[in-house]
């Protein structure tokens, strides 16, 4: 267990002058008329120790430009502003987006010029203000965590390091290695972009409202060299999606639709040096890329 994992979680500990504590969060929410909803996946972190732990685990440096998705009431945002050069927060909620700049101004006035807000759905953001982001740190809503993470990594290749807090089950899937029973589409696609590992666990009591599941931290460090393949990302991801759509089947059967026939799938697998009897959960991202390179010509031309 890492040092970060051993840190105690004390949700009733007071915040520093600049960070938000439990009473601050509830008071701010009351003033704004905000009631966290499961539909939006809103669970606000109310513990200053926890947000500082997240920033520390993320390895945020003084020269970092950090993008945060789903800042909510600003708990993590303030801790990031303490450590980073700049923070860009992407918030979809109208009320929360409108209130966040005032919270920054009130709590950390000397850093307001280092903060920018993008009021948008993160899935729709194609550019960010200011210098290119170097890090992504976020408490991601459980219901959209994986697509948001993969979209941000894809659209902003300057992001070198990522630390996200997600549902523990999602954290396990993202960080799973081949052969693990929870290894699947999120695991492979995340590995296309980065080296992924579990970076700690977060209990339920540091959130308001307390969720009915535990949370986990996932660290992603972008590959210094992309996966070596002549296939495109879209071609590789098509193989991944097909393989896990029917994960109980052998790859020969699961990839039959992708290849145009079971025989075509077998030919592609053999050419890639992979047993037709293997299953998707045993393959690395590099092996999926090798399969994509050997897609039958007629099917590949149809893409």
CSV table of C-alpha atoms in Angstrom, one decimal:
chain,number,residue,atom,x,y,z
A,1,UNK,CA,0.0,0.0,0.0
A,2,UNK,CA,1.4,3.4,-0.9
A,3,UNK,CA,1.8,6.3,1.4
A,4,UNK,CA,-1.1,8.0,-0.3
A,5,UNK,CA,-3.3,5.1,0.4
A,6,UNK,CA,-2.4,5.2,4.1
A,7,UNK,CA,-3.5,8.7,4.6
A,8,UNK,CA,-6.4,8.9,7.1
A,9,UNK,CA,-9.7,10.4,5.9
A,10,UNK,CA,-11.2,12.8,8.4
A,11,UNK,CA,-14.2,14.4,6.8
A,12,UNK,CA,-14.9,16.6,9.7
A,13,UNK,CA,-11.4,18.1,9.9
A,14,UNK,CA,-11.4,21.9,9.3
A,15,UNK,CA,-10.3,23.4,6.1
A,16,UNK,CA,-7.5,25.8,5.8
A,17,UNK,CA,-8.4,29.5,5.2
A,18,UNK,CA,-8.5,28.9,1.5
A,19,UNK,CA,-10.0,25.4,1.1
A,20,UNK,CA,-13.6,24.4,1.7
A,21,UNK,CA,-14.6,22.3,4.6
A,22,UNK,CA,-17.9,20.4,5.3
A,23,UNK,CA,-19.7,23.4,6.7
A,24,UNK,CA,-18.5,25.6,3.9
A,25,UNK,CA,-19.7,23.2,1.3
A,26,UNK,CA,-23.1,22.8,2.8
A,27,UNK,CA,-23.5,26.6,3.3
A,28,UNK,CA,-22.5,27.3,-0.3
A,29,UNK,CA,-24.8,24.7,-1.6
A,30,UNK,CA,-27.7,26.1,0.5
A,31,UNK,CA,-27.0,29.7,-0.8
A,32,UNK,CA,-27.0,28.4,-4.4
A,33,UNK,CA,-30.0,26.2,-3.9
A,34,UNK,CA,-27.9,23.2,-5.0
A,35,UNK,CA,-29.1,19.7,-4.2
A,36,UNK,CA,-26.7,17.1,-5.4
A,37,UNK,CA,-28.5,14.6,-7.7
A,38,UNK,CA,-27.7,11.0,-8.6
A,39,UNK,CA,-28.9,11.8,-12.2
A,40,UNK,CA,-25.9,14.2,-12.6
A,41,UNK,CA,-23.6,11.9,-10.6
A,42,UNK,CA,-22.9,14.7,-8.1
A,43,UNK,CA,-21.0,13.8,-5.0
A,44,UNK,CA,-19.1,16.7,-3.6
A,45,UNK,CA,-15.8,16.2,-1.7
A,46,UNK,CA,-16.1,17.9,1.7
A,47,UNK,CA,-12.7,17.1,3.1
A,48,UNK,CA,-9.7,19.4,2.7
A,49,UNK,CA,-7.3,16.5,3.6
A,50,UNK,CA,-8.7,14.4,0.7
A,51,UNK,CA,-8.4,17.1,-2.0
A,52,UNK,CA,-4.8,17.8,-0.9
A,53,UNK,CA,-4.1,14.1,-1.0
A,54,UNK,CA,-5.5,13.9,-4.6
A,55,UNK,CA,-3.3,16.8,-5.7
A,56,UNK,CA,-0.2,15.3,-4.0
A,57,UNK,CA,-0.9,11.8,-5.6
A,58,UNK,CA,-1.4,13.5,-9.0
A,59,UNK,CA,2.1,14.9,-8.6
A,60,UNK,CA,1.0,18.4,-9.6
A,61,UNK,CA,3.9,20.7,-10.2
A,62,UNK,CA,4.2,24.5,-10.0
A,63,UNK,CA,4.6,24.7,-13.8
A,64,UNK,CA,1.5,22.5,-14.6
A,65,UNK,CA,-1.5,23.7,-16.5
A,66,UNK,CA,-4.2,21.5,-15.0
A,67,UNK,CA,-7.6,20.8,-16.5
A,68,UNK,CA,-10.3,19.7,-14.1
A,69,UNK,CA,-13.6,18.2,-15.3
A,70,UNK,CA,-16.6,18.6,-13.0
A,71,UNK,CA,-15.3,21.0,-10.4
A,72,UNK,CA,-18.7,21.3,-8.7
A,73,UNK,CA,-18.5,23.7,-5.8
A,74,UNK,CA,-14.7,24.1,-6.1
A,75,UNK,CA,-13.2,21.9,-3.4
A,76,UNK,CA,-10.5,20.3,-5.6
A,77,UNK,CA,-10.2,23.4,-7.8
A,78,UNK,CA,-8.9,25.4,-4.9
A,79,UNK,CA,-6.4,22.7,-3.9
A,80,UNK,CA,-5.2,22.6,-7.5
A,81,UNK,CA,-4.7,26.3,-7.6
A,82,UNK,CA,-2.5,26.1,-4.6
A,83,UNK,CA,-0.1,23.8,-6.4
A,84,UNK,CA,-0.3,24.4,-10.2
A,85,UNK,CA,0.5,27.3,-12.4
A,86,UNK,CA,-2.9,27.4,-13.9
A,87,UNK,CA,-6.2,25.6,-13.7
A,88,UNK,CA,-8.9,25.3,-16.3
A,89,UNK,CA,-12.2,23.9,-15.0
A,90,UNK,CA,-14.9,22.5,-17.3
A,91,UNK,CA,-18.4,22.5,-15.7
A,92,UNK,CA,-21.7,21.6,-17.4
A,93,UNK,CA,-24.0,22.7,-14.6
A,94,UNK,CA,-25.3,26.2,-15.1
A,95,UNK,CA,-25.6,27.1,-11.4
A,96,UNK,CA,-22.2,25.6,-10.4
A,97,UNK,CA,-20.5,27.2,-13.4
A,98,UNK,CA,-21.9,30.6,-12.5
A,99,UNK,CA,-20.8,30.4,-8.9
A,100,UNK,CA,-17.3,29.0,-9.2
A,101,UNK,CA,-15.4,32.2,-10.2
A,102,UNK,CA,-16.9,34.0,-7.1
A,103,UNK,CA,-15.7,31.2,-4.9
A,104,UNK,CA,-12.2,31.4,-6.3
A,105,UNK,CA,-12.2,35.2,-5.9
A,106,UNK,CA,-13.4,34.9,-2.3
A,107,UNK,CA,-11.1,32.1,-1.2
A,108,UNK,CA,-8.0,32.7,-3.3
A,109,UNK,CA,-8.0,36.2,-4.7
A,110,UNK,CA,-4.3,36.2,-5.6
A,111,UNK,CA,-4.8,33.3,-8.0
A,112,UNK,CA,-7.9,34.4,-9.9
A,113,UNK,CA,-5.8,35.4,-12.9
A,114,UNK,CA,-4.5,31.8,-13.0
A,115,UNK,CA,-8.1,30.3,-13.2
A,116,UNK,CA,-10.3,29.9,-16.2
A,117,UNK,CA,-13.8,28.4,-16.5
A,118,UNK,CA,-15.2,26.6,-19.5
A,119,UNK,CA,-19.0,26.3,-19.1
A,120,UNK,CA,-19.7,23.2,-21.3
A,121,UNK,CA,-20.2,19.5,-21.5
A,122,UNK,CA,-16.7,18.0,-21.4
A,123,UNK,CA,-17.6,15.7,-24.2
A,124,UNK,CA,-18.1,18.7,-26.5
A,125,UNK,CA,-15.0,20.6,-25.6
A,126,UNK,CA,-12.5,20.7,-28.4
A,127,UNK,CA,-10.2,23.5,-27.2
A,128,UNK,CA,-9.3,25.1,-23.9
A,129,UNK,CA,-8.2,28.7,-23.1
A,130,UNK,CA,-4.6,29.6,-22.4
A,131,UNK,CA,-1.6,27.3,-22.6
A,132,UNK,CA,-2.0,23.7,-23.5
A,133,UNK,CA,-2.9,21.5,-20.5
A,134,UNK,CA,-0.2,19.3,-19.0
A,135,UNK,CA,-2.3,17.4,-16.5
A,136,UNK,CA,-5.8,16.3,-15.9
A,137,UNK,CA,-7.1,15.9,-12.4
A,138,UNK,CA,-10.8,15.3,-11.7
A,139,UNK,CA,-13.5,13.8,-9.5
A,140,UNK,CA,-15.4,12.4,-12.5
A,141,UNK,CA,-19.2,11.8,-12.3
A,142,UNK,CA,-19.7,8.0,-12.0
A,143,UNK,CA,-22.1,7.8,-14.9
A,144,UNK,CA,-19.8,9.4,-17.6
A,145,UNK,CA,-16.3,8.7,-16.2
A,146,UNK,CA,-14.9,6.5,-18.9
A,147,UNK,CA,-16.1,8.4,-22.0
A,148,UNK,CA,-15.0,11.7,-20.5
A,149,UNK,CA,-11.6,10.4,-19.6
A,150,UNK,CA,-11.0,8.8,-23.0
A,151,UNK,CA,-12.3,11.9,-24.8
A,152,UNK,CA,-10.0,14.3,-22.9
A,153,UNK,CA,-7.0,12.1,-23.5
A,154,UNK,CA,-7.8,11.9,-27.2
A,155,UNK,CA,-8.5,15.6,-27.8
A,156,UNK,CA,-5.6,17.0,-25.7
A,157,UNK,CA,-2.4,15.1,-26.4
A,158,UNK,CA,-0.4,17.6,-24.3
A,159,UNK,CA,-1.9,16.0,-21.2
A,160,UNK,CA,1.1,14.0,-19.8
A,161,UNK,CA,-0.3,13.0,-16.4
A,162,UNK,CA,-3.8,12.2,-15.3
A,163,UNK,CA,-5.3,11.3,-11.9
A,164,UNK,CA,-9.0,10.7,-11.7
A,165,UNK,CA,-11.3,9.7,-8.9
A,166,UNK,CA,-14.0,7.3,-10.1
A,167,UNK,CA,-16.2,4.6,-8.7
A,168,UNK,CA,-14.0,1.8,-7.3
A,169,UNK,CA,-15.4,-0.7,-9.8
A,170,UNK,CA,-14.5,1.6,-12.7
A,171,UNK,CA,-11.0,2.2,-11.3
A,172,UNK,CA,-10.5,-1.6,-11.2
A,173,UNK,CA,-11.6,-1.9,-14.8
A,174,UNK,CA,-9.4,0.9,-16.0
A,175,UNK,CA,-6.3,-0.4,-14.3
A,176,UNK,CA,-6.9,-4.1,-15.0
A,177,UNK,CA,-4.2,-6.1,-16.9
A,178,UNK,CA,-4.8,-8.8,-19.4
A,179,UNK,CA,-6.1,-12.0,-17.8
A,180,UNK,CA,-8.0,-10.1,-15.1
A,181,UNK,CA,-11.7,-10.9,-15.0
A,182,UNK,CA,-12.6,-7.2,-15.1
A,183,UNK,CA,-10.2,-6.4,-18.0
A,184,UNK,CA,-12.2,-5.1,-20.9
A,185,UNK,CA,-12.9,-2.2,-23.3
A,186,UNK,CA,-12.0,0.6,-20.8
A,187,UNK,CA,-8.7,-1.2,-19.9
A,188,UNK,CA,-7.6,-1.6,-23.4
A,189,UNK,CA,-8.6,1.9,-24.7
A,190,UNK,CA,-7.0,3.6,-21.7
A,191,UNK,CA,-3.8,1.7,-22.4
A,192,UNK,CA,-3.8,3.0,-26.0
A,193,UNK,CA,-3.1,6.4,-24.5
A,194,UNK,CA,-1.3,5.8,-21.3
A,195,UNK,CA,0.3,3.5,-18.7
A,196,UNK,CA,-2.5,3.0,-16.1
A,197,UNK,CA,-2.4,2.0,-12.5
A,198,UNK,CA,-4.5,2.1,-9.3
A,199,UNK,CA,-3.3,5.0,-7.1
A,200,UNK,CA,-5.4,4.6,-4.0
A,201,UNK,CA,-8.8,4.2,-2.5
A,202,UNK,CA,-11.3,6.8,-1.2
A,203,UNK,CA,-13.9,6.1,1.4
A,204,UNK,CA,-17.5,7.3,1.3
A,205,UNK,CA,-17.5,9.6,4.3
A,206,UNK,CA,-15.5,12.4,2.5
A,207,UNK,CA,-18.4,13.0,0.1
A,208,UNK,CA,-21.7,14.9,0.4
A,209,UNK,CA,-24.0,13.2,-0.1
A,210,UNK,CA,-22.1,9.9,0.8
A,211,UNK,CA,-22.4,7.6,-2.2
A,212,UNK,CA,-23.4,3.9,-1.8
A,213,UNK,CA,-20.1,2.8,-3.4
A,214,UNK,CA,-16.4,3.3,-2.7
A,215,UNK,CA,-14.2,5.4,-4.9
A,216,UNK,CA,-10.7,4.8,-6.4
A,217,UNK,CA,-7.9,6.9,-7.7
A,218,UNK,CA,-6.5,6.0,-11.1
A,219,UNK,CA,-3.2,7.3,-12.4
A,220,UNK,CA,-2.5,7.5,-16.2
A,221,UNK,CA,0.9,8.5,-17.5
A,222,UNK,CA,0.8,9.2,-21.3
A,223,UNK,CA,3.0,6.9,-23.4
A,224,UNK,CA,6.1,8.6,-24.5
A,225,UNK,CA,5.8,6.6,-27.7
A,226,UNK,CA,2.4,5.6,-29.2
A,227,UNK,CA,1.5,2.0,-29.8
A,228,UNK,CA,3.5,0.8,-32.8
A,229,UNK,CA,1.0,-0.1,-35.5
A,230,UNK,CA,0.0,0.8,-39.1
A,231,UNK,CA,-3.7,0.6,-38.0
A,232,UNK,CA,-5.5,3.7,-37.0
A,233,UNK,CA,-7.0,4.2,-33.6
A,234,UNK,CA,-10.5,3.8,-35.0
A,235,UNK,CA,-9.5,0.4,-36.6
A,236,UNK,CA,-7.9,-0.8,-33.4
A,237,UNK,CA,-10.9,0.3,-31.2
A,238,UNK,CA,-13.2,-1.5,-33.6
A,239,UNK,CA,-11.5,-4.8,-32.9
A,240,UNK,CA,-11.6,-4.1,-29.2
A,241,UNK,CA,-15.3,-3.3,-29.3
A,242,UNK,CA,-16.1,-6.5,-31.3
A,243,UNK,CA,-13.9,-8.7,-29.1
A,244,UNK,CA,-15.6,-7.7,-25.9
A,245,UNK,CA,-19.2,-7.4,-27.2
A,246,UNK,CA,-19.2,-11.2,-26.9
A,247,UNK,CA,-16.4,-11.7,-24.4
A,248,UNK,CA,-17.4,-15.3,-23.6
A,249,UNK,CA,-16.8,-16.4,-27.1
A,250,UNK,CA,-13.5,-17.2,-28.7
A,251,UNK,CA,-12.0,-14.4,-30.9
A,252,UNK,CA,-12.7,-16.5,-34.0
A,253,UNK,CA,-16.4,-16.3,-33.2
A,254,UNK,CA,-16.4,-12.8,-31.6
A,255,UNK,CA,-14.6,-11.2,-34.5
A,256,UNK,CA,-16.6,-12.9,-37.3
A,257,UNK,CA,-18.8,-9.8,-37.8
A,258,UNK,CA,-15.8,-7.5,-37.8
A,259,UNK,CA,-13.9,-9.7,-40.3
A,260,UNK,CA,-16.9,-10.6,-42.5
A,261,UNK,CA,-16.8,-14.2,-41.5
A,262,UNK,CA,-15.4,-16.6,-38.9
A,263,UNK,CA,-12.9,-17.8,-41.5
A,264,UNK,CA,-11.8,-14.2,-42.1
A,265,UNK,CA,-11.4,-13.6,-38.4
A,266,UNK,CA,-9.3,-16.8,-38.1
A,267,UNK,CA,-7.1,-15.7,-40.9
A,268,UNK,CA,-6.5,-12.2,-39.3
A,269,UNK,CA,-5.8,-13.8,-36.0
A,270,UNK,CA,-3.3,-16.3,-37.4
A,271,UNK,CA,-1.6,-13.6,-39.4
A,272,UNK,CA,-1.3,-11.5,-36.2
A,273,UNK,CA,0.2,-14.5,-34.3
A,274,UNK,CA,-2.8,-14.9,-32.0
A,275,UNK,CA,-4.7,-18.2,-31.4
A,276,UNK,CA,-8.2,-18.1,-32.8
A,277,UNK,CA,-9.3,-19.8,-29.6
A,278,UNK,CA,-8.1,-17.0,-27.4
A,279,UNK,CA,-10.5,-14.5,-25.8
A,280,UNK,CA,-10.3,-10.8,-25.8
A,281,UNK,CA,-9.6,-10.6,-22.1
A,282,UNK,CA,-6.1,-12.2,-22.6
A,283,UNK,CA,-4.8,-9.7,-25.2
A,284,UNK,CA,-2.8,-6.5,-24.8
A,285,UNK,CA,-3.5,-3.4,-26.7
A,286,UNK,CA,-0.5,-4.1,-29.0
A,287,UNK,CA,-2.1,-7.5,-29.9
A,288,UNK,CA,-5.4,-5.9,-30.7
A,289,UNK,CA,-3.5,-3.5,-33.0
A,290,UNK,CA,-1.8,-6.4,-34.7
A,291,UNK,CA,-5.2,-8.0,-35.4
A,292,UNK,CA,-6.5,-4.7,-36.8
A,293,UNK,CA,-3.5,-4.6,-39.2
A,294,UNK,CA,-4.6,-7.9,-40.7
A,295,UNK,CA,-8.3,-7.2,-41.2
A,296,UNK,CA,-9.5,-8.8,-44.5
A,297,UNK,CA,-8.9,-6.3,-47.3
A,298,UNK,CA,-12.5,-6.1,-48.4
A,299,UNK,CA,-13.7,-5.3,-44.9
A,300,UNK,CA,-11.0,-2.8,-44.2
A,301,UNK,CA,-11.7,-0.9,-47.4
A,302,UNK,CA,-15.3,-0.6,-46.3
A,303,UNK,CA,-14.3,1.5,-43.3
